[in-house]
Coordinates of C-alpha atoms in Angstrom, one line a residue:
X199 CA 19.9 15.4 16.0
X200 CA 21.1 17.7 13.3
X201 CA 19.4 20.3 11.4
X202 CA 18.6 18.3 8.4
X203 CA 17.3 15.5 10.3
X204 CA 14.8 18.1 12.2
X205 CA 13.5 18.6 8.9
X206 CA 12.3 15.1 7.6
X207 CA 8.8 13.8 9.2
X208 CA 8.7 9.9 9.2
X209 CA 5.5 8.1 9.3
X210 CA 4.4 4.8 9.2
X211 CA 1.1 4.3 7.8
X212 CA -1.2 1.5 9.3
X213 CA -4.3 -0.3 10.8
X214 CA -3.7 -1.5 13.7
X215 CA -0.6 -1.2 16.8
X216 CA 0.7 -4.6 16.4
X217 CA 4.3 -6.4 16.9
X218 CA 5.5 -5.2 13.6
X219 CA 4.3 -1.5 13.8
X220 CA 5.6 -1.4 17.6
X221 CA 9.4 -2.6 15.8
X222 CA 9.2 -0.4 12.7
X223 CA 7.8 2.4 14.9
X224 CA 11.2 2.2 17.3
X225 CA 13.0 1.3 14.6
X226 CA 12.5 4.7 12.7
X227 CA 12.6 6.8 16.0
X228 CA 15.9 5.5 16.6
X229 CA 16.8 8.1 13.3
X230 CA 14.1 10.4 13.3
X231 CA 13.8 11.2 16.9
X232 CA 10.4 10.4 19.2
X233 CA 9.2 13.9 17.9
X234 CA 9.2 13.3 14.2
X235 CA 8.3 10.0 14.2
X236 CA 4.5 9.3 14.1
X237 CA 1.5 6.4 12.9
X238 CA -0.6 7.4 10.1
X239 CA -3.9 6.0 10.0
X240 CA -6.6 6.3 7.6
X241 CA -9.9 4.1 9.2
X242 CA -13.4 4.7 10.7
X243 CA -12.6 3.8 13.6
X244 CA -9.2 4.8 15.6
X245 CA -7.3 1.3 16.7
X246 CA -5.7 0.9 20.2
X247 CA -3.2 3.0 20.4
X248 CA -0.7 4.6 23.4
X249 CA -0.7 8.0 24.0
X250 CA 2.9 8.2 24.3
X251 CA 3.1 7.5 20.0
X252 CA 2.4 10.7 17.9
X253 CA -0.8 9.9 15.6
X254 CA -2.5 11.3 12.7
X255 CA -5.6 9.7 12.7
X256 CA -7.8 10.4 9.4
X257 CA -10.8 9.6 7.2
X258 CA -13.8 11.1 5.4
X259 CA -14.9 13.2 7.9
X260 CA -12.0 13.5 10.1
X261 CA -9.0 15.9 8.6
X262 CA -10.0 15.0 5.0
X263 CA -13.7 15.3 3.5
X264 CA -15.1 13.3 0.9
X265 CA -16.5 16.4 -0.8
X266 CA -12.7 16.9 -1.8
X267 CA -11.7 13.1 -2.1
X268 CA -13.1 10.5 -3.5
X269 CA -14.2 7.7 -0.7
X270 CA -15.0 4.1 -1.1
X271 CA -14.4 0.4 0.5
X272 CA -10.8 0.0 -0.3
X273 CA -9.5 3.7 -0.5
X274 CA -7.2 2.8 2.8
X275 CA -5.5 0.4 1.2
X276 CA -5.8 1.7 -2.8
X277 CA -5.1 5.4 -2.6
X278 CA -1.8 5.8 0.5
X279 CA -0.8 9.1 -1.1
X280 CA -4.0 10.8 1.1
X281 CA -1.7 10.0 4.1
X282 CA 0.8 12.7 2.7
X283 CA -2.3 14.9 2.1
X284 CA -3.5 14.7 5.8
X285 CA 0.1 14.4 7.4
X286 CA 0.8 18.3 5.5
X287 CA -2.7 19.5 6.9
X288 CA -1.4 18.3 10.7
X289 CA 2.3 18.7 10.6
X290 CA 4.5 22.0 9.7
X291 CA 8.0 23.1 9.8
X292 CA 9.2 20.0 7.6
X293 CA 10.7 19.8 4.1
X294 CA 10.1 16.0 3.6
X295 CA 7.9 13.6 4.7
X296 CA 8.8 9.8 4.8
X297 CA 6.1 7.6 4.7
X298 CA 6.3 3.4 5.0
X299 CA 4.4 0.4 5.2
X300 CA 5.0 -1.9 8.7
X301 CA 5.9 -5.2 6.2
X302 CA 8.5 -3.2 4.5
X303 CA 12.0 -4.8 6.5
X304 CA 15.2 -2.8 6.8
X305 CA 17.6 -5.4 7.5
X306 CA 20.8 -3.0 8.5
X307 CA 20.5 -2.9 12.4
X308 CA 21.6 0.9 12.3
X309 CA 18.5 3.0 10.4
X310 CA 21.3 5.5 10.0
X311 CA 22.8 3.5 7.2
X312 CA 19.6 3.3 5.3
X313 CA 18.3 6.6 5.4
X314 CA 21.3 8.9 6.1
X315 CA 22.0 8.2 2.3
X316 CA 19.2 10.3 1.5
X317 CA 20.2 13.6 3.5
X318 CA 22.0 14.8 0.4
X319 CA 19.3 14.2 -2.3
X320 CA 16.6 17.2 -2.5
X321 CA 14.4 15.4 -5.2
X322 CA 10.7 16.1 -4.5
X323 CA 10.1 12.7 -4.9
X324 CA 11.6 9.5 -4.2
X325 CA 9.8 6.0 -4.8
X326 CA 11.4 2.2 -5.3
X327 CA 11.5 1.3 -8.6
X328 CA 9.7 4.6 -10.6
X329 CA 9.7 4.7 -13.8
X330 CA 7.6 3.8 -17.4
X331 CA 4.3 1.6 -16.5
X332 CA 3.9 -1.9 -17.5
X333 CA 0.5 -2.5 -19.9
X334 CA 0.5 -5.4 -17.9
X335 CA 0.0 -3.6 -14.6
X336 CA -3.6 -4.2 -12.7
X337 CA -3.7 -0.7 -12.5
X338 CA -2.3 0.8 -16.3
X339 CA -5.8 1.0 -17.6
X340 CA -6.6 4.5 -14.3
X341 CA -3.8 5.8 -15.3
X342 CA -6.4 7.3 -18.5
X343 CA -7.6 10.3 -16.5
X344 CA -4.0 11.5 -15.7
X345 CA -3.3 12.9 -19.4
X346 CA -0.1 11.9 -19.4
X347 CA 2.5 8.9 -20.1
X348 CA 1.7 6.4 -17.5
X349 CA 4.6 5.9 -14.7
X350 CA 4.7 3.9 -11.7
X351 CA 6.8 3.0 -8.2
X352 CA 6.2 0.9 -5.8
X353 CA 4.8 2.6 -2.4
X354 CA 6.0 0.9 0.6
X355 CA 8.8 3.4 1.1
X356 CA 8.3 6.9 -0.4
X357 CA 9.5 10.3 0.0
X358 CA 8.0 13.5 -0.6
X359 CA 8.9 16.8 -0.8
X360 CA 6.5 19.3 1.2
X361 CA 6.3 22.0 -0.3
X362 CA 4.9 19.9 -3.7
X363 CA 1.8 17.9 -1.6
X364 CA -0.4 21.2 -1.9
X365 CA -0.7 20.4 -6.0
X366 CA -1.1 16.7 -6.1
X367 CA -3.6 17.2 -3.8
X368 CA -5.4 19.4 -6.0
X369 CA -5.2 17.5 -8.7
X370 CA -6.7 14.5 -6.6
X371 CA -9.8 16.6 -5.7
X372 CA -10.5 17.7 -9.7
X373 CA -10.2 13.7 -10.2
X374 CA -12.8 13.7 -7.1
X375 CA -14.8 16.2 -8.7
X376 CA -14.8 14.3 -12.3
X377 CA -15.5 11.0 -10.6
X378 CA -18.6 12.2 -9.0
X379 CA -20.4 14.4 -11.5
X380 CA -20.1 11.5 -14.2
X381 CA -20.6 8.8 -11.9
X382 CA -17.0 6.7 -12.8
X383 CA -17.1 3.9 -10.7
X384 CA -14.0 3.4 -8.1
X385 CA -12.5 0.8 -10.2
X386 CA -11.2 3.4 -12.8
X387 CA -9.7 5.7 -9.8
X388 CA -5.5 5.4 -9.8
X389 CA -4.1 4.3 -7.1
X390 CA -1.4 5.9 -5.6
X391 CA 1.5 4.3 -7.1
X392 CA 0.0 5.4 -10.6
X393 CA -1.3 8.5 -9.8
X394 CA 2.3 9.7 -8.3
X395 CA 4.4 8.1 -10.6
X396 CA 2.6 10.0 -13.0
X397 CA 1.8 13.2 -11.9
X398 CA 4.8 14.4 -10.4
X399 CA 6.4 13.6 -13.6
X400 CA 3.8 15.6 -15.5
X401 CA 4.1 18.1 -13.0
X402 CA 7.6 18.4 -13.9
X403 CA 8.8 17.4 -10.9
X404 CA 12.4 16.2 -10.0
X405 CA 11.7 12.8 -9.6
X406 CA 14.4 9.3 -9.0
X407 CA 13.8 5.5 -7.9
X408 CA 15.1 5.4 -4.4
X409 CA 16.2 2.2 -4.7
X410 CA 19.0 4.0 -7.5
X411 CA 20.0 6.2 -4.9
X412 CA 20.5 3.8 -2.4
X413 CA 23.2 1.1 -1.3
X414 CA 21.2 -0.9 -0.2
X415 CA 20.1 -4.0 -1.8
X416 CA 16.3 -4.2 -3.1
X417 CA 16.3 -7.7 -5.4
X418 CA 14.0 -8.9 -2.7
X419 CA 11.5 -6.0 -2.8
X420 CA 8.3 -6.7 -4.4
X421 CA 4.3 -6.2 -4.7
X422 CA 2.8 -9.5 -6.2
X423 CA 0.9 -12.0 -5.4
X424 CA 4.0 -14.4 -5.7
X425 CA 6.1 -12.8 -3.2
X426 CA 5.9 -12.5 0.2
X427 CA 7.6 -13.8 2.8
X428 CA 6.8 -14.6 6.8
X429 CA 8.7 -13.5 9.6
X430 CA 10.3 -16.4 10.8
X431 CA 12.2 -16.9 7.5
X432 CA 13.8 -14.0 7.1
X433 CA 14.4 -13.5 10.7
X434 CA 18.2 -13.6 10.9
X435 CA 19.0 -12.1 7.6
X436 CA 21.2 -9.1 8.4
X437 CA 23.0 -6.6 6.0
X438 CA 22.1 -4.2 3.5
X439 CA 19.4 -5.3 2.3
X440 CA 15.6 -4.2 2.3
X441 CA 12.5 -6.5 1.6
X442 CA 9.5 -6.2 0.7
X443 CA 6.5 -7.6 2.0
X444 CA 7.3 -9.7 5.4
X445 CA 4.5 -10.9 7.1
X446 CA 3.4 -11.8 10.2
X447 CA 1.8 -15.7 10.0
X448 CA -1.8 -13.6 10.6
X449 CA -1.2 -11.7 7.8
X450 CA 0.4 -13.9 5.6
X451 CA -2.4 -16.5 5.6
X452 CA -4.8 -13.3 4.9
X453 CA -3.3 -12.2 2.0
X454 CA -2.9 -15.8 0.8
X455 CA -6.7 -16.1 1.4
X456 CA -7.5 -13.0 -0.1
X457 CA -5.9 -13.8 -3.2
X458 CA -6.7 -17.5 -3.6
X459 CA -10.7 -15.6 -3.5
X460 CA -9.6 -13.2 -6.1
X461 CA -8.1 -15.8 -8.4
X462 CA -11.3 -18.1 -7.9
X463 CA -13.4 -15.2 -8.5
X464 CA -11.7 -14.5 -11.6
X465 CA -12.3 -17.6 -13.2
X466 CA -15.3 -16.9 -15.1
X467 CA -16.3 -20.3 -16.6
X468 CA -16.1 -21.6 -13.6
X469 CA -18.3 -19.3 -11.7
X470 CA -20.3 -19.0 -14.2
X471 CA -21.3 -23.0 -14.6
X472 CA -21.4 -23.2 -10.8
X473 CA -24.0 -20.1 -10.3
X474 CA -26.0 -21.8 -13.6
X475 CA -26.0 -25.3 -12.5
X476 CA -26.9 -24.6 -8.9
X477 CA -29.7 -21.7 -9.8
X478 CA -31.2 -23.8 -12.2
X479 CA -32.0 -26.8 -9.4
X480 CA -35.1 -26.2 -8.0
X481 CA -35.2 -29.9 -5.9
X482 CA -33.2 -28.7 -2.3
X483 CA -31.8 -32.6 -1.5
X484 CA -30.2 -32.3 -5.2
X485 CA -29.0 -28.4 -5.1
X486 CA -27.3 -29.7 -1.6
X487 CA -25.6 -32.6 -2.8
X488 CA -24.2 -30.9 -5.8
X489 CA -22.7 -28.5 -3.4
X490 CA -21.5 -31.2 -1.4
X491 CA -20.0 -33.1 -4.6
X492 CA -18.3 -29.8 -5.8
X493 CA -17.2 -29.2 -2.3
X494 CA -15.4 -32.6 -2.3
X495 CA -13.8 -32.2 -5.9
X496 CA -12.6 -28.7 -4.6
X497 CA -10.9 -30.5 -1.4
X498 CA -9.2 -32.8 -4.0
X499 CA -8.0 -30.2 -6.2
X500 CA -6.4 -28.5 -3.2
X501 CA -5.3 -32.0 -1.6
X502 CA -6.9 -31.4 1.9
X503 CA -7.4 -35.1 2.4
X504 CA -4.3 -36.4 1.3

């Protein structure tokens, strides 16, 4: 291993030690090396995992406190960049830190030709696709509290300079601090594409999209609800390419699930009518069969019976 590569941490932030993590996992050690290569996992409660893999395992009360960061339900998933805060509290020596999502898929067999191209680059951060946010994007409306132009990535594969975590991270805890005294609800908190995106570049920070600075091929990288695809399909595709998000069937129908509820939920009128009519019912035999009725329309609607 040369020098340079002793000097980039890779880790692979997850939940659990499944099929996927155990191949992205080897995967990255192939370039890495076993003793840069670790799991980064921000939960209550620490998954099965073999001593023989390098973990930083973190929450609330565990290597970060939520007197400096703000905690809620969905943090895990909503705010990655405290895995670069926790991974620069527990590992030293390193200029950059790596940091990936297990349904991000490197199609080249050799991890050498993906990230060797980035031995050369010295930007203190690297993100697919940064630049000017969308109006349109779920989370535009957090990027308020950042007094400055909104910018986004997308945060399946980043990079990060060390030596620049230290800031952000200060600047997340006076978010934490604003949050609390005036009792902003979690909704309004950026997420960490946002809050990157953004910050670095108001930090004046030297900041490109990765994928620019790559060969690679990213046209089938994404993060909406419209995209995904399941292992099986995408199985034998080979080359240079790099996709974004491939899913095991358990997780696939999950996130399919999860966003068929958020859509439903979403639809006001609907809810709304439903909650009235049903609330409003006082006789249980009617209340029952109009639940059963509605059940039966929905069933048609998604052509269950058919």
């Amino acid at each position: 291993m040369s020098a340079n590569k002793q000097k980039n941490a890779f880790a692979l932030r997850c939940h659990e030690f499944g099929e996927k993590e155990q191949e992205f996992y080897a995967y990255a050690k192939q370039y890495f090396g076993s003793d840069h290569t670790f799991l980064v996992v921000n939960a209550e409660k620490k998954p099965k995992i073999p001593d023989t893999v390098s973990t930083i395992f973190f929450n609330n009360g565990k290597i970060l406190s939520s007197q400096d960061y703000l905690w809620f339900d969905e943090v895990a998933w909503k705010c990655g960049d405290y895995c670069y805060y926790a991974l620069h509290k527990e590992l030293k020596g390193y200029d950059f830190i790596w940091l990936a999502e297990p349904d991000l898929k490197i199609c080249h067999a050799d991890p050498s030709s993906f990230f060797g191209e980035f031995e050369r680059y010295s930007h203190d951060f690297l993100a697919p696709f940064l630049g000017p946010a969308s109006e349109k994007l779920f989370f535009y409306p957090t990027a308020k509290c950042l007094e400055a132009p909104p910018m986004s990535c997308l945060f399946p594969i980043t990079r990060l300079k060390t030596d620049k975590i230290s800031r952000l991270g200060d600047i997340r805890k006076k978010l934490t601090k604003d949050f609390v005294s005036n009792n902003r609800p979690p909704q309004e908190y950026p997420n960490d594409e946002i809050f990157l995106a953004t910050v670095t570049r108001r930090l004046g920070m030297k900041c490109a999209p990765l994928d620019k600075l790559s060969s690679a091929n990213f046209m089938m990288f994404r993060s909406d609800k419209d995209t995904m695809f399941l292992d099986q399909d995408v199985e034998d595709v080979r080359g240079r390419f790099v996709m974004h998000p491939v899913l095991s069937e358990k997780e696939y129908l999950r996130k399919k699930e999860r966003i068929f509820s958020s859509v439903l939920r979403s639809s006001k009128d609907l809810m709304l009518w439903v909650g009235d009519t049903l609330a409003k019912q006082p006789d249980v035999r009617i209340k029952k069969e109009l639940q059963n009725r509605f059940l039966k329309e929905l069933r048609k609607f998604l052509q269950i019976d058919q």
